[in-house]
C-alpha positions in Angstrom: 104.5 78.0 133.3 108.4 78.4 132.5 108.9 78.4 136.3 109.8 82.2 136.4 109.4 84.4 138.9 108.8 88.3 138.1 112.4 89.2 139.8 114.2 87.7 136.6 112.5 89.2 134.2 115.1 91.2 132.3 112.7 93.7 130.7 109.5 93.4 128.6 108.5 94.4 125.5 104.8 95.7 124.8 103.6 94.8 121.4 100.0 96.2 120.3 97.5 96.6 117.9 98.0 99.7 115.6 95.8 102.4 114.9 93.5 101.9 118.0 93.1 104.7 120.0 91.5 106.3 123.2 92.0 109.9 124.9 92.2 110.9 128.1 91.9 114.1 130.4 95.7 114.8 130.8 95.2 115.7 134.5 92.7 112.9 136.0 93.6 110.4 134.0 89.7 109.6 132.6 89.3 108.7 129.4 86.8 110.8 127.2 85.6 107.7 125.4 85.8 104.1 124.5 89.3 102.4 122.8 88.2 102.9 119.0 89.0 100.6 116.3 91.1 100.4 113.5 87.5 99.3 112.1 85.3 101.6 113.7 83.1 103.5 110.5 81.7 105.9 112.6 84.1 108.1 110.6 82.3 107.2 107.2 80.9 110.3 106.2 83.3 112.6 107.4 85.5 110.8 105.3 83.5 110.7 102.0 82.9 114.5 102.4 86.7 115.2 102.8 87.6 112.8 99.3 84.9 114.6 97.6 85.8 117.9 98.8 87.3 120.1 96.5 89.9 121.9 99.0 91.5 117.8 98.5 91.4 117.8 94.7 93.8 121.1 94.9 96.2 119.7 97.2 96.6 116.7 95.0 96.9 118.9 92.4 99.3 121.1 94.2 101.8 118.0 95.2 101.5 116.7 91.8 103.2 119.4 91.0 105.7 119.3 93.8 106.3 116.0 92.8 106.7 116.7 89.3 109.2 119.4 89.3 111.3 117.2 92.8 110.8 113.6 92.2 110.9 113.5 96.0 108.2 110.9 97.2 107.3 113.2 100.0 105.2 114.6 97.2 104.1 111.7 95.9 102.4 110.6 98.8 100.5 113.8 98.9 99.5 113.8 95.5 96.8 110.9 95.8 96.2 111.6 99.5 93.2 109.9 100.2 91.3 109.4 104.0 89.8 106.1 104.7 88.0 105.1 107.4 90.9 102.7 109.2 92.8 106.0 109.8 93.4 107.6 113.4 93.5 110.7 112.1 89.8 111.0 110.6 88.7 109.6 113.7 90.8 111.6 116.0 89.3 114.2 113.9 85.7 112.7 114.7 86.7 112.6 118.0 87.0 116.5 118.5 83.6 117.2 116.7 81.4 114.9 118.4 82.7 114.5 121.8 82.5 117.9 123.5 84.3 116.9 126.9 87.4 115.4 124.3 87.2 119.2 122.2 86.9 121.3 125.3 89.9 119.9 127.4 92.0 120.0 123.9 91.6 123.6 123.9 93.5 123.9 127.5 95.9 121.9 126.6 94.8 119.1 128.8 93.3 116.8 126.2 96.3 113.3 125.7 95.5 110.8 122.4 97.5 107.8 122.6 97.3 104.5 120.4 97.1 100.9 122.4 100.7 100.9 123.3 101.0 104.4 124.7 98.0 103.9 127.0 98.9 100.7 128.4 102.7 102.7 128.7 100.8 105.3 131.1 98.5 103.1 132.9 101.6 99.8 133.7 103.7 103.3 135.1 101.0 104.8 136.8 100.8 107.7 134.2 104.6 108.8 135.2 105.4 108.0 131.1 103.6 109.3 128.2 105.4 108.5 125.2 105.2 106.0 121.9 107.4 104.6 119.4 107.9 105.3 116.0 106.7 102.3 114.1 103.1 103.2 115.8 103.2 107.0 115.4 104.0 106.1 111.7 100.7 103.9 111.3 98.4 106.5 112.7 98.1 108.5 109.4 99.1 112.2 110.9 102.9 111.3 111.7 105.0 112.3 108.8 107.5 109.5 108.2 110.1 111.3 105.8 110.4 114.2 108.3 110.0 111.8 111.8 107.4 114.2 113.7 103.6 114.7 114.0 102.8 116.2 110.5 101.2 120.0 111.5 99.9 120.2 108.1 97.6 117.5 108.5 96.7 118.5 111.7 95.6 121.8 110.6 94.0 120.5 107.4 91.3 118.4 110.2 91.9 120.6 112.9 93.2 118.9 115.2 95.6 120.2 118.2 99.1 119.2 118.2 99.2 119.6 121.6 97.5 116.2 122.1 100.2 113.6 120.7 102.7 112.1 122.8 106.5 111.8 122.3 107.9 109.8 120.3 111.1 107.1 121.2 112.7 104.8 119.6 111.3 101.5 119.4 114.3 99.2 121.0 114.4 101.7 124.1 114.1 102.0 128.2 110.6 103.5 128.8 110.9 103.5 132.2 109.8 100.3 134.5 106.4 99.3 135.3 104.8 100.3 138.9 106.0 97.4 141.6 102.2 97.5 142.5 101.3 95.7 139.3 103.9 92.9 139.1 105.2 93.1 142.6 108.4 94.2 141.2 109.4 97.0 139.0 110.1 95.4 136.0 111.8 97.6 132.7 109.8 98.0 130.1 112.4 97.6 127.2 110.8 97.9 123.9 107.4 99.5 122.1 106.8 98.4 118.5 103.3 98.2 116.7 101.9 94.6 116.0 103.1 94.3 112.4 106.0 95.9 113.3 106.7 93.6 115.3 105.9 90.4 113.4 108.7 91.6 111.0 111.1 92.0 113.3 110.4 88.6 115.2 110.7 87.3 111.2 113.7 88.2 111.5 113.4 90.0 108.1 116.3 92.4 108.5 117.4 93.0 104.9 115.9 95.3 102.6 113.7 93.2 100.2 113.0 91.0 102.9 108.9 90.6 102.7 106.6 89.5 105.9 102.8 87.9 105.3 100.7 88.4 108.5 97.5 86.7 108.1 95.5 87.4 111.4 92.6 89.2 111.9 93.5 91.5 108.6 96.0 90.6 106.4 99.7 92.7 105.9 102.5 92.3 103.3 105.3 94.0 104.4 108.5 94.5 102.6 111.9 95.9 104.6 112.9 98.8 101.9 116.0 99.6 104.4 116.5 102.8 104.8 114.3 104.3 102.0 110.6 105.4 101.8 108.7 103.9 98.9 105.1 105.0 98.7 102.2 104.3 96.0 98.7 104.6 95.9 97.6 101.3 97.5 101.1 100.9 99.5 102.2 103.0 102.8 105.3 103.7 104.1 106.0 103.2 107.7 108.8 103.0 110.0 109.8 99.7 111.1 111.6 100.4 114.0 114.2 102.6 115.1 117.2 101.4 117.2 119.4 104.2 117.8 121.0 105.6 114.6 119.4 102.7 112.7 116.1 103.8 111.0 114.6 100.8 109.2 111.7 101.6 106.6 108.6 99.4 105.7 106.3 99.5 102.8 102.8 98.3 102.8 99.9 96.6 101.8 96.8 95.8 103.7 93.7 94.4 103.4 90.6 93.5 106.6 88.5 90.8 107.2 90.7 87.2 107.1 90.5 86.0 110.2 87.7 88.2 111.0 85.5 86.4 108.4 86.8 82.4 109.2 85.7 83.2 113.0 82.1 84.3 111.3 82.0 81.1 109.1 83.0 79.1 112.1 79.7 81.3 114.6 77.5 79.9 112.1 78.6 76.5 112.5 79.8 76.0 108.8 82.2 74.1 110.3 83.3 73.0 114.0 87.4 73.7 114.2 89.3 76.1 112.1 91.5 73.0 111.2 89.0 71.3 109.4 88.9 74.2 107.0 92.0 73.2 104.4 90.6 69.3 104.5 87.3 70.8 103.8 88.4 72.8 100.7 90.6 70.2 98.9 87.3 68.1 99.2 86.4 69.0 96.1 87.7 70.2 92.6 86.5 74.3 92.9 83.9 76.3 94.6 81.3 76.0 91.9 81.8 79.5 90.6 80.8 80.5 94.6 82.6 83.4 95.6 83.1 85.3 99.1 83.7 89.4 98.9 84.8 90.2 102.6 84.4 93.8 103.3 88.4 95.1 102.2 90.7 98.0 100.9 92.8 96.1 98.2 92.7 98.6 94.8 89.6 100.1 96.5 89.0 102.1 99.2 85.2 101.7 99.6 83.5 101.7 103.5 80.5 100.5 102.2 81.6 97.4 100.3 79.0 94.8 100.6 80.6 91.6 102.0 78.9 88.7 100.6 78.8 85.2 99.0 77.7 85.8 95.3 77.3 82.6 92.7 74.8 80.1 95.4 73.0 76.7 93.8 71.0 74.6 94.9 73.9 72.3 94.7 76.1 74.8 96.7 77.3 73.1 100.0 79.1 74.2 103.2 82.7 72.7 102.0 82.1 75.4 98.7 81.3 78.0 101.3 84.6 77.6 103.2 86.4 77.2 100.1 85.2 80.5 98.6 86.2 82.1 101.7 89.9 80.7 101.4 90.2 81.3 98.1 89.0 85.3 98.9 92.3 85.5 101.2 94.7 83.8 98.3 93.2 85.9 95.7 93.5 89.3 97.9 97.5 88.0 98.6 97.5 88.3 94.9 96.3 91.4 94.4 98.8 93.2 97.1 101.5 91.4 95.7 101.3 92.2 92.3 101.3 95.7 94.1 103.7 95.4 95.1 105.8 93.9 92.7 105.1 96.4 90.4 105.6 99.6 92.5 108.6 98.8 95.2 111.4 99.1 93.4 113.7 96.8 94.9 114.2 93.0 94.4 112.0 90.9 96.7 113.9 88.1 98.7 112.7 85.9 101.4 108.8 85.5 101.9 108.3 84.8 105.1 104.3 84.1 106.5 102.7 84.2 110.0 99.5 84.9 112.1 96.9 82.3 112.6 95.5 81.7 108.6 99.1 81.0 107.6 98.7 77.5 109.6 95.7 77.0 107.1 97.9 74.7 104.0 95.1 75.6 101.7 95.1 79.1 101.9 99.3 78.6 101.7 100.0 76.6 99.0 97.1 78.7 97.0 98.9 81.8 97.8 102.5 80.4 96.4 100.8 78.8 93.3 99.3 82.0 92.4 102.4 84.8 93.3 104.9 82.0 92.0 107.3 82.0 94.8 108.6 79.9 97.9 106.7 80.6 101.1 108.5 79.9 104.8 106.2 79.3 107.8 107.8 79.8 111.1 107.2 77.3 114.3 106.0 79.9 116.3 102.8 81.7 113.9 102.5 84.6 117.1 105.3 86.7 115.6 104.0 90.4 117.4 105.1 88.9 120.5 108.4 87.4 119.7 109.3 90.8 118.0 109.0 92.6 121.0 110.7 90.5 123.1 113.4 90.5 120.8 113.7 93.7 120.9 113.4 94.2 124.6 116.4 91.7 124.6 118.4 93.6 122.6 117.9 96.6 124.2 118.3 95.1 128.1 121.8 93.4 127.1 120.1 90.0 126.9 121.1 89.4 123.2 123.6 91.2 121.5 123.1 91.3 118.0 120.6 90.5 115.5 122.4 87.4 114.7 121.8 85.8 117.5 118.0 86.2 116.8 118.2 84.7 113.4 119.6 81.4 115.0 116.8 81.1 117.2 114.3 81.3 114.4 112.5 77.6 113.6 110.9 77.0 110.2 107.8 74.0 110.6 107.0 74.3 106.7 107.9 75.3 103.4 105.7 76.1 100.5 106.8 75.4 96.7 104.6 76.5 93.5 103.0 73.7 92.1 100.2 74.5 90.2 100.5 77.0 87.2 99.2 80.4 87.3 96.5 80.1 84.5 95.0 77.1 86.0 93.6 79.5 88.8 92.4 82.1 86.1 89.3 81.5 85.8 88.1 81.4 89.2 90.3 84.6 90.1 88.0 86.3 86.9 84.8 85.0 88.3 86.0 86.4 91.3 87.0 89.8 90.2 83.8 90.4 88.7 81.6 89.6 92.0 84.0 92.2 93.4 82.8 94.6 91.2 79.0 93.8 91.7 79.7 94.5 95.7 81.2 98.2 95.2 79.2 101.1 96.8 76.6 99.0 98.6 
């Protein structure tokens, strides 16, 4: 389309998903199984058994300790350690009890786990590189991010072989170049960086207090805490990327199901085009006390959450459907960031939104009323991609510095407060309380 042909290309940059995994016989190349989700619940029950186990409740108690006598955060992260089902390591762990072939080739050392990025890295090089990066070796739940290496106390604690993770590189980094079969040419492959990762750095959100909104298929607020770890009980810390000597920290929040549940709404033909959905909404004064509960971790970390629509009339029609489903995702964006307000201790600066809900203006300017503050949405909502290939421009030569990327960045909208807070109230408290009813389905 841009007229290219594959001998130009300067390098590419390979953003992915994070948390989605696969293994593979380190020898033939065969995987054992399936990719499997960041959603995947298989894992369920191993996971309750380990948060009710009492071997957890003294290691919390241990690192509570720790904590208390250091104040490092190191600590404090492993005082409230908790396993949910969107981590890679309980179902890495899964992995090793229920798949024998997986188990047995582990134990001779032949056995390689590698999230989205590190198994397309092997397959576009023909299995000559086996490596990641360190923004998605710090997503996977078993890389420790304070020390920058595969955490061997975790690995133990779910036994798990350590012999199975890849290396990890820096993000902004030559990998090695593709096979010439694929494109024809060899062509570098510059850069590594997982998805939200990514979107941050294409946000051009360089500064510490800096704070992306991805609202795609699950929704992420990330905040650039430069170059220290923050951590909380409903926050992570993660590595942004690492370029060099520069380490770049990230705390967040997450939560699943936004795009996920407008694609549902839109199967069951509540309404044709996912740009009718704002016009829809403002078509009348409030849902009608209807609420949607999408299955989520925001304040609670329950896999069997019941997602449902609680509050129906006689009266209820599809436009207070969709608008209970919108108001879901504001409320949710409310919830993480109070969050995170309350436990980052830094002072937030530019909020900066992308993904495919941010081009939804109810869902937008509901989200500023409620947290109060300015909201920028860029030209270009795919942000993952324009990360990566900002980084695989920095490190091929083709840009120089991260000033030239923050010319090259187009705002399409800007969103002001203009409702107040309390006038939302009520509906957020109706809300809350159908939340409640859904817990522990």
């Amino acid at each position: 389309a841009a007229g290219l042909h594959m001998k130009q290309i300067a390098g590419l940059g390979i953003s992915t998903q994070r948390a989605t995994f696969i293994t593979w016989h380190k020898r033939t190349g065969k995987p054992f199984h399936n990719f499997i989700s960041w959603q995947d619940l298989r894992s369920a029950e191993h996971v309750n058994s380990w948060n009710n186990s009492l071997l957890l409740k003294v290691i919390r108690v241990i690192f509570t300790v720790l904590y208390f006598l250091t104040g490092n955060d190191r600590y404090l992260v492993a005082s409230f350690l908790t396993f949910s089902t969107q981590q890679t390591s309980m179902k890495l762990s899964w992995v090793f009890k229920n798949i024998h072939e997986a188990e047995e080739a582990a134990k001779k050392n032949n056995c390689c786990f590698g999230t989205v990025d590190t198994w397309l890295l092997y397959r576009l090089t023909k299995g000559s590189v086996y490596a990641t990066d360190y923004s998605n070796a710090s997503a996977t739940g078993v890389f420790e991010p304070f020390m920058k290496c595969w955490s061997p106390t975790l690995c133990n604690l779910l036994s798990i072989p350590m012999s199975v993770y890849p290396p990890v590189k820096d993000t902004s980094f030559n990998f090695g170049s593709t096979d010439s079969e694929i494109f024809g040419v060899p062509i570098p492959i510059m850069a590594v960086v997982a998805d939200q990762q990514s979107a941050m750095f294409g946000e051009c959100c360089f500064h510490p207090g800096d704070v992306k909104l991805t609202m795609g298929t699950g929704g992420f607020w990330n905040v650039n805490t430069g170059e220290h770890l923050f951590a909380s009980r409903n926050l992570y810390p993660l590595i942004g990327w690492k370029i060099g000597e520069e380490v770049v920290y990230l705390t967040e929040g997450c939560m699943s199901d936004i795009g996920t549940a407008i694609k549902w709404a839109q199967d069951i033909n509540l309404f044709t085009n996912v740009d009718e959905t704002a016009k829809m909404a403002r078509s009348i004064v409030d849902s009608q006390g209807v609420c949607f509960v999408p299955g989520f971790q925001v304040s609670v970390n329950d896999p069997y959450l019941c997602a449902s629509f609680t509050g129906l009339k006689p009266s209820t029609t599809r436009n207070h459907l969709v608008r209970a489903i919108l108001e879901s995702v504001a409320f949710r964006n409310k919830q993480l960031y109070d969050i995170i307000v309350k436990k980052v201790r830094i002072p937030l600066q530019t909020i900066r939104a992308d993904g495919g809900v941010s081009n939804n203006s109810f869902v937008m300017q509901m989200t500023s009323d409620l947290i109060n503050k300015r909201i920028e949405k860029p030209a270009n909502a795919d942000m993952s991609s324009l990360g990566a290939a900002f980084l695989a421009g920095l490190a091929s030569g083709f840009w120089t510095d991260k000033e030239q990327l923050k010319k090259l960045r187009r705002i399409e909208a800007v969103f002001e407060p203009q409702k107040d807070l309390e006038e939302y109230k009520p509906a957020m408290d109706t809300w809350l309380q159908a939340m409640k009813c859904s817990l522990y389905w």
